[in-house]
Amino acid sequence: MIKVYSYHLKPPLILDQATGRGLYNDMLSYLNKENTAYRFELIYLPRRRLDLLVNSGQLDGLVIGVNPVWFNDKDEQKFLWTLPVMNDIDDVVSSKIHPFEYNGAKSMSGMRIGLVLGYYYFGVNELIAEGKILRDDASSEEHSFRKLMAGRIDAAIISRSNYDYAMKNHPELQGLFYISKKPHDQYDRQILIPLHMPKVQQQINIILRSAANDPIWQKLINSYR
């Protein structure tokens, strides 16, 4: 059994730890069905604890749904990386009553921005460190929705996958928010693999290449949108 870590405890990526519901679990179930060499099991781990494993060289599994930039591995030299499992966008969301049009991190100067505790947001973190943006941390993006409705923050950075899932499953939220035309970021979610596991990377990439044309995989991804 190979451990597959995720620190994204949010819809639709992880819906319920106890029952194993969520997009990441379904992705790993697909990978398990498509190969006989390995069995993958999802484990939630907060980002700070994951960073301790990574930074100490004790990472004993994979990390799903991440991007090389987030692990300071833009050149993909520290870890192995799979093909993308999905694309995602980090939107800048504000109240429909007080809409905010994002135009780069500097356009947030003087604002209170809702972010997730422990997450890094390029450009924004740097201005927070300079005292130009006020960071309002929450345990999840769902909390940022509530803060926006209560007027406690000016805007929030929320992933498109999470926003779409919330609007689909909580119709009472529809029409309350404004999404900036310019997103904060667009990226691929991949799987991080330790350097000593090249055969695992090869096997997963073989499956992902075929999955691109598999209606079952496409239905899986789209079912959470």
mmCIF file of N, CA, C and O in Angstrom, residues 80-172:
data_model
loop_
_atom_site.group_PDB
_atom_site.id
_atom_site.type_symbol
_atom_site.label_atom_id
_atom_site.label_comp_id
_atom_site.label_asym_id
_atom_site.label_seq_id
_atom_site.Cartn_x
_atom_site.Cartn_y
_atom_site.Cartn_z
ATOM 1 N N LEU A 80 9.698 13.928 -8.210
ATOM 2 C CA LEU A 80 9.120 13.497 -9.475
ATOM 3 C C LEU A 80 7.693 14.025 -9.522
ATOM 4 O O LEU A 80 7.033 14.153 -8.486
ATOM 5 N N TRP A 81 7.195 14.303 -10.735
ATOM 6 C CA TRP A 81 5.852 14.852 -10.894
ATOM 7 C C TRP A 81 5.108 14.103 -11.997
ATOM 8 O O TRP A 81 5.687 13.802 -13.044
ATOM 9 N N THR A 82 3.845 13.823 -11.752
ATOM 10 C CA THR A 82 3.039 13.148 -12.761
ATOM 11 C C THR A 82 2.462 14.167 -13.734
ATOM 12 O O THR A 82 2.581 15.377 -13.559
ATOM 13 N N LEU A 83 1.802 13.646 -14.737
ATOM 14 C CA LEU A 83 0.984 14.480 -15.603
ATOM 15 C C LEU A 83 -0.137 15.094 -14.761
ATOM 16 O O LEU A 83 -0.458 14.585 -13.683
ATOM 17 N N PRO A 84 -0.768 16.161 -15.220
ATOM 18 C CA PRO A 84 -1.853 16.767 -14.444
ATOM 19 C C PRO A 84 -3.019 15.795 -14.241
ATOM 20 O O PRO A 84 -3.374 15.040 -15.142
ATOM 21 N N VAL A 85 -3.589 15.817 -13.036
ATOM 22 C CA VAL A 85 -4.821 15.061 -12.783
ATOM 23 C C VAL A 85 -6.037 15.944 -13.036
ATOM 24 O O VAL A 85 -7.140 15.446 -13.294
ATOM 25 N N MET A 86 -5.849 17.272 -12.986
ATOM 26 C CA MET A 86 -6.925 18.212 -13.288
ATOM 27 C C MET A 86 -6.347 19.623 -13.349
ATOM 28 O O MET A 86 -5.228 19.863 -12.885
ATOM 29 N N ASN A 87 -7.095 20.512 -13.948
ATOM 30 C CA ASN A 87 -6.743 21.932 -13.959
ATOM 31 C C ASN A 87 -7.619 22.645 -12.942
ATOM 32 O O ASN A 87 -8.741 22.229 -12.678
ATOM 33 N N ASP A 88 -7.117 23.714 -12.368
ATOM 34 C CA ASP A 88 -7.917 24.483 -11.421
ATOM 35 C C ASP A 88 -7.534 25.951 -11.515
ATOM 36 O O ASP A 88 -6.526 26.314 -12.133
ATOM 37 N N ILE A 89 -8.354 26.774 -10.905
ATOM 38 C CA ILE A 89 -8.176 28.225 -10.918
ATOM 39 C C ILE A 89 -8.413 28.739 -9.515
ATOM 40 O O ILE A 89 -9.316 28.267 -8.815
ATOM 41 N N ASP A 90 -7.607 29.684 -9.072
ATOM 42 C CA ASP A 90 -7.866 30.397 -7.830
ATOM 43 C C ASP A 90 -8.518 31.725 -8.177
ATOM 44 O O ASP A 90 -7.879 32.615 -8.741
ATOM 45 N N ASP A 91 -9.811 31.827 -7.868
ATOM 46 C CA ASP A 91 -10.558 33.042 -8.166
ATOM 47 C C ASP A 91 -10.484 34.033 -7.016
ATOM 48 O O ASP A 91 -10.309 33.656 -5.850
ATOM 49 N N VAL A 92 -10.652 35.305 -7.367
ATOM 50 C CA VAL A 92 -10.784 36.353 -6.357
ATOM 51 C C VAL A 92 -12.276 36.656 -6.242
ATOM 52 O O VAL A 92 -12.899 37.139 -7.184
ATOM 53 N N VAL A 93 -12.828 36.316 -5.092
ATOM 54 C CA VAL A 93 -14.274 36.401 -4.875
ATOM 55 C C VAL A 93 -14.584 37.516 -3.891
ATOM 56 O O VAL A 93 -13.911 37.658 -2.863
ATOM 57 N N SER A 94 -15.592 38.296 -4.204
ATOM 58 C CA SER A 94 -16.037 39.371 -3.312
ATOM 59 C C SER A 94 -17.553 39.351 -3.234
ATOM 60 O O SER A 94 -18.221 38.570 -3.920
ATOM 61 N N SER A 95 -18.104 40.221 -2.404
ATOM 62 C CA SER A 95 -19.555 40.317 -2.279
ATOM 63 C C SER A 95 -20.141 40.986 -3.513
ATOM 64 O O SER A 95 -19.532 41.892 -4.096
ATOM 65 N N LYS A 96 -21.326 40.539 -3.939
ATOM 66 C CA LYS A 96 -22.001 41.154 -5.080
ATOM 67 C C LYS A 96 -22.349 42.621 -4.774
ATOM 68 O O LYS A 96 -22.412 43.457 -5.671
ATOM 69 N N ILE A 97 -22.523 42.917 -3.489
ATOM 70 C CA ILE A 97 -22.852 44.281 -3.072
ATOM 71 C C ILE A 97 -21.634 45.194 -3.199
ATOM 72 O O ILE A 97 -21.756 46.375 -3.556
ATOM 73 N N HIS A 98 -20.446 44.640 -2.915
ATOM 74 C CA HIS A 98 -19.203 45.414 -3.017
ATOM 75 C C HIS A 98 -18.214 44.639 -3.902
ATOM 76 O O HIS A 98 -17.220 44.100 -3.404
ATOM 77 N N PRO A 99 -18.469 44.581 -5.200
ATOM 78 C CA PRO A 99 -17.608 43.795 -6.097
ATOM 79 C C PRO A 99 -16.209 44.381 -6.217
ATOM 80 O O PRO A 99 -16.033 45.601 -6.217
ATOM 81 N N PHE A 100 -15.236 43.483 -6.304
ATOM 82 C CA PHE A 100 -13.839 43.896 -6.436
ATOM 83 C C PHE A 100 -13.243 43.271 -7.683
ATOM 84 O O PHE A 100 -13.331 42.066 -7.893
ATOM 85 N N GLU A 101 -12.646 44.112 -8.515
ATOM 86 C CA GLU A 101 -11.989 43.637 -9.739
ATOM 87 C C GLU A 101 -10.488 43.539 -9.476
ATOM 88 O O GLU A 101 -9.810 44.544 -9.282
ATOM 89 N N TYR A 102 -10.004 42.322 -9.452
ATOM 90 C CA TYR A 102 -8.598 42.053 -9.159
ATOM 91 C C TYR A 102 -7.724 42.384 -10.367
ATOM 92 O O TYR A 102 -8.034 42.027 -11.496
ATOM 93 N N ASN A 103 -6.605 43.059 -10.117
ATOM 94 C CA ASN A 103 -5.668 43.385 -11.196
ATOM 95 C C ASN A 103 -4.236 43.252 -10.687
ATOM 96 O O ASN A 103 -3.452 44.190 -10.742
ATOM 97 N N GLY A 104 -3.936 42.067 -10.166
ATOM 98 C CA GLY A 104 -2.622 41.839 -9.591
ATOM 99 C C GLY A 104 -2.652 42.074 -8.088
ATOM 100 O O GLY A 104 -3.539 42.747 -7.556
ATOM 101 N N ALA A 105 -1.646 41.517 -7.403
ATOM 102 C CA ALA A 105 -1.633 41.579 -5.938
ATOM 103 C C ALA A 105 -1.668 43.009 -5.408
ATOM 104 O O ALA A 105 -2.296 43.286 -4.392
ATOM 105 N N LYS A 106 -1.006 43.934 -6.107
ATOM 106 C CA LYS A 106 -0.951 45.312 -5.619
ATOM 107 C C LYS A 106 -2.329 45.964 -5.568
ATOM 108 O O LYS A 106 -2.546 46.905 -4.802
ATOM 109 N N SER A 107 -3.254 45.467 -6.395
ATOM 110 C CA SER A 107 -4.604 46.044 -6.390
ATOM 111 C C SER A 107 -5.337 45.719 -5.093
ATOM 112 O O SER A 107 -6.393 46.293 -4.805
ATOM 113 N N MET A 108 -4.792 44.786 -4.289
ATOM 114 C CA MET A 108 -5.392 44.430 -3.006
ATOM 115 C C MET A 108 -4.860 45.268 -1.848
ATOM 116 O O MET A 108 -5.257 45.062 -0.699
ATOM 117 N N SER A 109 -3.951 46.185 -2.129
ATOM 118 C CA SER A 109 -3.342 46.998 -1.074
ATOM 119 C C SER A 109 -4.412 47.679 -0.226
ATOM 120 O O SER A 109 -5.369 48.248 -0.746
ATOM 121 N N GLY A 110 -4.240 47.582 1.082
ATOM 122 C CA GLY A 110 -5.171 48.205 2.012
ATOM 123 C C GLY A 110 -6.416 47.393 2.298
ATOM 124 O O GLY A 110 -7.276 47.829 3.065
ATOM 125 N N MET A 111 -6.529 46.211 1.697
ATOM 126 C CA MET A 111 -7.731 45.397 1.854
ATOM 127 C C MET A 111 -7.518 44.268 2.862
ATOM 128 O O MET A 111 -6.385 43.862 3.138
ATOM 129 N N ARG A 112 -8.615 43.772 3.396
ATOM 130 C CA ARG A 112 -8.602 42.587 4.256
ATOM 131 C C ARG A 112 -9.021 41.399 3.380
ATOM 132 O O ARG A 112 -10.149 41.351 2.890
ATOM 133 N N ILE A 113 -8.104 40.446 3.201
ATOM 134 C CA ILE A 113 -8.317 39.345 2.271
ATOM 135 C C ILE A 113 -8.441 38.021 3.017
ATOM 136 O O ILE A 113 -7.605 37.675 3.858
ATOM 137 N N GLY A 114 -9.472 37.273 2.696
ATOM 138 C CA GLY A 114 -9.693 35.969 3.303
ATOM 139 C C GLY A 114 -8.863 34.892 2.629
ATOM 140 O O GLY A 114 -8.990 34.676 1.417
ATOM 141 N N LEU A 115 -8.026 34.217 3.394
ATOM 142 C CA LEU A 115 -7.152 33.170 2.889
ATOM 143 C C LEU A 115 -7.230 31.960 3.814
ATOM 144 O O LEU A 115 -7.775 32.042 4.912
ATOM 145 N N VAL A 116 -6.689 30.842 3.372
ATOM 146 C CA VAL A 116 -6.696 29.629 4.190
ATOM 147 C C VAL A 116 -5.393 29.540 4.971
ATOM 148 O O VAL A 116 -4.310 29.729 4.414
ATOM 149 N N LEU A 117 -5.513 29.255 6.246
ATOM 150 C CA LEU A 117 -4.360 29.170 7.128
ATOM 151 C C LEU A 117 -3.323 28.188 6.591
ATOM 152 O O LEU A 117 -3.652 27.056 6.248
ATOM 153 N N GLY A 118 -2.086 28.640 6.496
ATOM 154 C CA GLY A 118 -0.996 27.775 6.066
ATOM 155 C C GLY A 118 -0.768 27.724 4.569
ATOM 156 O O GLY A 118 0.240 27.178 4.117
ATOM 157 N N TYR A 119 -1.681 28.295 3.786
ATOM 158 C CA TYR A 119 -1.537 28.263 2.324
ATOM 159 C C TYR A 119 -0.705 29.462 1.855
ATOM 160 O O TYR A 119 -0.778 30.550 2.415
ATOM 161 N N TYR A 120 0.053 29.237 0.793
ATOM 162 C CA TYR A 120 0.850 30.297 0.190
ATOM 163 C C TYR A 120 0.156 30.814 -1.070
ATOM 164 O O TYR A 120 -0.301 30.028 -1.905
ATOM 165 N N TYR A 121 0.073 32.132 -1.193
ATOM 166 C CA TYR A 121 -0.540 32.772 -2.358
ATOM 167 C C TYR A 121 0.491 33.730 -2.955
ATOM 168 O O TYR A 121 0.820 34.744 -2.334
ATOM 169 N N PHE A 122 1.006 33.371 -4.143
ATOM 170 C CA PHE A 122 2.118 34.145 -4.688
ATOM 171 C C PHE A 122 1.727 35.602 -4.899
ATOM 172 O O PHE A 122 0.611 35.921 -5.287
ATOM 173 N N GLY A 123 2.663 36.491 -4.611
ATOM 174 C CA GLY A 123 2.412 37.930 -4.761
ATOM 175 C C GLY A 123 1.663 38.504 -3.583
ATOM 176 O O GLY A 123 1.989 39.593 -3.092
ATOM 177 N N VAL A 124 0.670 37.780 -3.110
ATOM 178 C CA VAL A 124 -0.148 38.252 -1.984
ATOM 179 C C VAL A 124 0.614 38.088 -0.675
ATOM 180 O O VAL A 124 0.674 39.009 0.144
ATOM 181 N N ASN A 125 1.222 36.917 -0.466
ATOM 182 C CA ASN A 125 1.993 36.696 0.763
ATOM 183 C C ASN A 125 3.081 37.743 0.950
ATOM 184 O O ASN A 125 3.331 38.209 2.062
ATOM 185 N N GLU A 126 3.710 38.104 -0.154
ATOM 186 C CA GLU A 126 4.807 39.071 -0.076
ATOM 187 C C GLU A 126 4.310 40.442 0.387
ATOM 188 O O GLU A 126 4.954 41.109 1.216
ATOM 189 N N LEU A 127 3.152 40.868 -0.115
ATOM 190 C CA LEU A 127 2.604 42.172 0.291
ATOM 191 C C LEU A 127 2.051 42.121 1.712
ATOM 192 O O LEU A 127 2.048 43.129 2.416
ATOM 193 N N ILE A 128 1.589 40.948 2.132
ATOM 194 C CA ILE A 128 1.163 40.780 3.523
ATOM 195 C C ILE A 128 2.359 40.981 4.448
ATOM 196 O O ILE A 128 2.267 41.650 5.481
ATOM 197 N N ALA A 129 3.494 40.392 4.064
ATOM 198 C CA ALA A 129 4.718 40.519 4.872
ATOM 199 C C ALA A 129 5.163 41.975 4.979
ATOM 200 O O ALA A 129 5.761 42.386 5.984
ATOM 201 N N GLU A 130 4.862 42.761 3.953
ATOM 202 C CA GLU A 130 5.227 44.188 3.946
ATOM 203 C C GLU A 130 4.188 45.048 4.655
ATOM 204 O O GLU A 130 4.359 46.264 4.774
ATOM 205 N N GLY A 131 3.097 44.405 5.104
ATOM 206 C CA GLY A 131 2.061 45.139 5.805
ATOM 207 C C GLY A 131 1.111 45.899 4.898
ATOM 208 O O GLY A 131 0.335 46.737 5.361
ATOM 209 N N LYS A 132 1.117 45.600 3.596
ATOM 210 C CA LYS A 132 0.274 46.324 2.642
ATOM 211 C C LYS A 132 -1.097 45.671 2.444
ATOM 212 O O LYS A 132 -2.021 46.296 1.938
ATOM 213 N N ILE A 133 -1.200 44.378 2.792
ATOM 214 C CA ILE A 133 -2.469 43.648 2.731
ATOM 215 C C ILE A 133 -2.694 43.014 4.094
ATOM 216 O O ILE A 133 -1.752 42.484 4.698
ATOM 217 N N LEU A 134 -3.931 43.057 4.577
ATOM 218 C CA LEU A 134 -4.258 42.429 5.849
ATOM 219 C C LEU A 134 -4.789 41.029 5.584
ATOM 220 O O LEU A 134 -5.790 40.855 4.888
ATOM 221 N N ARG A 135 -4.104 40.041 6.118
ATOM 222 C CA ARG A 135 -4.485 38.642 5.907
ATOM 223 C C ARG A 135 -5.477 38.211 6.988
ATOM 224 O O ARG A 135 -5.222 38.378 8.179
ATOM 225 N N ASP A 136 -6.593 37.652 6.554
ATOM 226 C CA ASP A 136 -7.605 37.149 7.473
ATOM 227 C C ASP A 136 -7.720 35.648 7.252
ATOM 228 O O ASP A 136 -8.356 35.190 6.307
ATOM 229 N N ASP A 137 -7.070 34.873 8.112
ATOM 230 C CA ASP A 137 -6.998 33.431 7.915
ATOM 231 C C ASP A 137 -8.264 32.718 8.359
ATOM 232 O O ASP A 137 -8.918 33.109 9.325
ATOM 233 N N ALA A 138 -8.586 31.654 7.639
ATOM 234 C CA ALA A 138 -9.704 30.780 7.991
ATOM 235 C C ALA A 138 -9.215 29.346 7.887
ATOM 236 O O ALA A 138 -8.209 29.058 7.231
ATOM 237 N N SER A 139 -9.926 28.441 8.530
ATOM 238 C CA SER A 139 -9.540 27.029 8.476
ATOM 239 C C SER A 139 -9.897 26.400 7.134
ATOM 240 O O SER A 139 -9.380 25.348 6.774
ATOM 241 N N SER A 140 -10.813 27.054 6.381
ATOM 242 C CA SER A 140 -11.231 26.523 5.087
ATOM 243 C C SER A 140 -11.795 27.641 4.218
ATOM 244 O O SER A 140 -12.111 28.730 4.711
ATOM 245 N N GLU A 141 -11.924 27.357 2.929
ATOM 246 C CA GLU A 141 -12.515 28.337 2.019
ATOM 247 C C GLU A 141 -13.998 28.542 2.325
ATOM 248 O O GLU A 141 -14.548 29.613 2.056
ATOM 249 N N GLU A 142 -14.645 27.524 2.885
ATOM 250 C CA GLU A 142 -16.058 27.654 3.249
ATOM 251 C C GLU A 142 -16.253 28.770 4.278
ATOM 252 O O GLU A 142 -17.242 29.509 4.234
ATOM 253 N N HIS A 143 -15.298 28.898 5.193
ATOM 254 C CA HIS A 143 -15.383 29.966 6.185
ATOM 255 C C HIS A 143 -15.276 31.338 5.522
ATOM 256 O O HIS A 143 -15.871 32.310 5.991
ATOM 257 N N SER A 144 -14.511 31.408 4.442
ATOM 258 C CA SER A 144 -14.370 32.687 3.733
ATOM 259 C C SER A 144 -15.698 33.120 3.111
ATOM 260 O O SER A 144 -16.009 34.313 3.064
ATOM 261 N N PHE A 145 -16.499 32.155 2.641
ATOM 262 C CA PHE A 145 -17.831 32.503 2.128
ATOM 263 C C PHE A 145 -18.639 33.208 3.213
ATOM 264 O O PHE A 145 -19.272 34.234 2.971
ATOM 265 N N ARG A 146 -18.613 32.649 4.406
ATOM 266 C CA ARG A 146 -19.404 33.217 5.494
ATOM 267 C C ARG A 146 -18.887 34.599 5.895
ATOM 268 O O ARG A 146 -19.661 35.501 6.225
ATOM 269 N N LYS A 147 -17.561 34.757 5.878
ATOM 270 C CA LYS A 147 -16.981 36.060 6.215
ATOM 271 C C LYS A 147 -17.358 37.123 5.188
ATOM 272 O O LYS A 147 -17.609 38.279 5.534
ATOM 273 N N LEU A 148 -17.417 36.719 3.917
ATOM 274 C CA LEU A 148 -17.833 37.663 2.872
ATOM 275 C C LEU A 148 -19.275 38.092 3.088
ATOM 276 O O LEU A 148 -19.616 39.277 2.965
ATOM 277 N N MET A 149 -20.136 37.141 3.398
ATOM 278 C CA MET A 149 -21.549 37.450 3.609
ATOM 279 C C MET A 149 -21.742 38.364 4.818
ATOM 280 O O MET A 149 -22.649 39.198 4.846
ATOM 281 N N ALA A 150 -20.868 38.218 5.814
ATOM 282 C CA ALA A 150 -20.974 39.026 7.033
ATOM 283 C C ALA A 150 -20.247 40.362 6.908
ATOM 284 O O ALA A 150 -20.315 41.189 7.813
ATOM 285 N N GLY A 151 -19.553 40.564 5.780
ATOM 286 C CA GLY A 151 -18.829 41.814 5.575
ATOM 287 C C GLY A 151 -17.559 41.925 6.397
ATOM 288 O O GLY A 151 -17.040 43.023 6.609
ATOM 289 N N ARG A 152 -17.026 40.793 6.838
ATOM 290 C CA ARG A 152 -15.822 40.814 7.676
ATOM 291 C C ARG A 152 -14.532 40.879 6.864
ATOM 292 O O ARG A 152 -13.468 41.182 7.405
ATOM 293 N N ILE A 153 -14.616 40.540 5.575
ATOM 294 C CA ILE A 153 -13.457 40.647 4.685
ATOM 295 C C ILE A 153 -13.891 41.330 3.387
ATOM 296 O O ILE A 153 -15.074 41.366 3.061
ATOM 297 N N ASP A 154 -12.916 41.901 2.673
ATOM 298 C CA ASP A 154 -13.217 42.600 1.420
ATOM 299 C C ASP A 154 -13.276 41.654 0.232
ATOM 300 O O ASP A 154 -14.017 41.886 -0.727
ATOM 301 N N ALA A 155 -12.467 40.615 0.284
ATOM 302 C CA ALA A 155 -12.419 39.636 -0.806
ATOM 303 C C ALA A 155 -11.750 38.378 -0.276
ATOM 304 O O ALA A 155 -11.159 38.380 0.806
ATOM 305 N N ALA A 156 -11.833 37.295 -1.047
ATOM 306 C CA ALA A 156 -11.207 36.031 -0.662
ATOM 307 C C ALA A 156 -10.676 35.343 -1.905
ATOM 308 O O ALA A 156 -11.191 35.552 -3.014
ATOM 309 N N ILE A 157 -9.641 34.548 -1.725
ATOM 310 C CA ILE A 157 -9.129 33.721 -2.819
ATOM 311 C C ILE A 157 -9.667 32.315 -2.607
ATOM 312 O O ILE A 157 -9.391 31.679 -1.581
ATOM 313 N N ILE A 158 -10.465 31.840 -3.573
ATOM 314 C CA ILE A 158 -11.165 30.566 -3.459
ATOM 315 C C ILE A 158 -10.990 29.783 -4.759
ATOM 316 O O ILE A 158 -11.160 30.333 -5.845
ATOM 317 N N SER A 159 -10.670 28.513 -4.655
ATOM 318 C CA SER A 159 -10.461 27.712 -5.858
ATOM 319 C C SER A 159 -11.769 27.548 -6.626
ATOM 320 O O SER A 159 -12.842 27.425 -6.039
ATOM 321 N N ARG A 160 -11.666 27.544 -7.953
ATOM 322 C CA ARG A 160 -12.842 27.415 -8.813
ATOM 323 C C ARG A 160 -13.587 26.104 -8.538
ATOM 324 O O ARG A 160 -14.826 26.072 -8.530
ATOM 325 N N SER A 161 -12.848 25.023 -8.295
ATOM 326 C CA SER A 161 -13.492 23.733 -8.033
ATOM 327 C C SER A 161 -14.356 23.812 -6.781
ATOM 328 O O SER A 161 -15.470 23.274 -6.744
ATOM 329 N N ASN A 162 -13.865 24.502 -5.765
ATOM 330 C CA ASN A 162 -14.618 24.658 -4.526
ATOM 331 C C ASN A 162 -15.826 25.573 -4.736
ATOM 332 O O ASN A 162 -16.939 25.281 -4.275
ATOM 333 N N TYR A 163 -15.613 26.670 -5.448
ATOM 334 C CA TYR A 163 -16.700 27.622 -5.688
ATOM 335 C C TYR A 163 -17.840 26.959 -6.468
ATOM 336 O O TYR A 163 -19.014 27.075 -6.103
ATOM 337 N N ASP A 164 -17.485 26.252 -7.539
ATOM 338 C CA ASP A 164 -18.508 25.589 -8.356
ATOM 339 C C ASP A 164 -19.282 24.564 -7.541
ATOM 340 O O ASP A 164 -20.500 24.444 -7.672
ATOM 341 N N TYR A 165 -18.560 23.817 -6.709
ATOM 342 C CA TYR A 165 -19.224 22.801 -5.884
ATOM 343 C C TYR A 165 -20.179 23.461 -4.891
ATOM 344 O O TYR A 165 -21.310 22.992 -4.690
ATOM 345 N N ALA A 166 -19.741 24.560 -4.291
ATOM 346 C CA ALA A 166 -20.584 25.256 -3.312
ATOM 347 C C ALA A 166 -21.851 25.795 -3.965
ATOM 348 O O ALA A 166 -22.957 25.680 -3.409
ATOM 349 N N MET A 167 -21.722 26.379 -5.155
ATOM 350 C CA MET A 167 -22.891 26.947 -5.826
ATOM 351 C C MET A 167 -23.871 25.850 -6.255
ATOM 352 O O MET A 167 -25.085 26.036 -6.213
ATOM 353 N N LYS A 168 -23.316 24.703 -6.645
ATOM 354 C CA LYS A 168 -24.155 23.594 -7.098
ATOM 355 C C LYS A 168 -24.916 22.956 -5.942
ATOM 356 O O LYS A 168 -26.081 22.575 -6.081
ATOM 357 N N ASN A 169 -24.274 22.856 -4.788
ATOM 358 C CA ASN A 169 -24.860 22.135 -3.666
ATOM 359 C C ASN A 169 -25.485 23.029 -2.600
ATOM 360 O O ASN A 169 -26.149 22.536 -1.689
ATOM 361 N N HIS A 170 -25.274 24.336 -2.736
ATOM 362 C CA HIS A 170 -25.878 25.283 -1.795
ATOM 363 C C HIS A 170 -26.503 26.426 -2.593
ATOM 364 O O HIS A 170 -25.958 27.531 -2.657
ATOM 365 N N PRO A 171 -27.645 26.153 -3.216
ATOM 366 C CA PRO A 171 -28.274 27.165 -4.080
ATOM 367 C C PRO A 171 -28.591 28.471 -3.381
ATOM 368 O O PRO A 171 -28.729 29.505 -4.043
ATOM 369 N N GLU A 172 -28.665 28.444 -2.044
ATOM 370 C CA GLU A 172 -28.948 29.680 -1.320
ATOM 371 C C GLU A 172 -27.787 30.679 -1.413
ATOM 372 O O GLU A 172 -27.952 31.873 -1.137
#
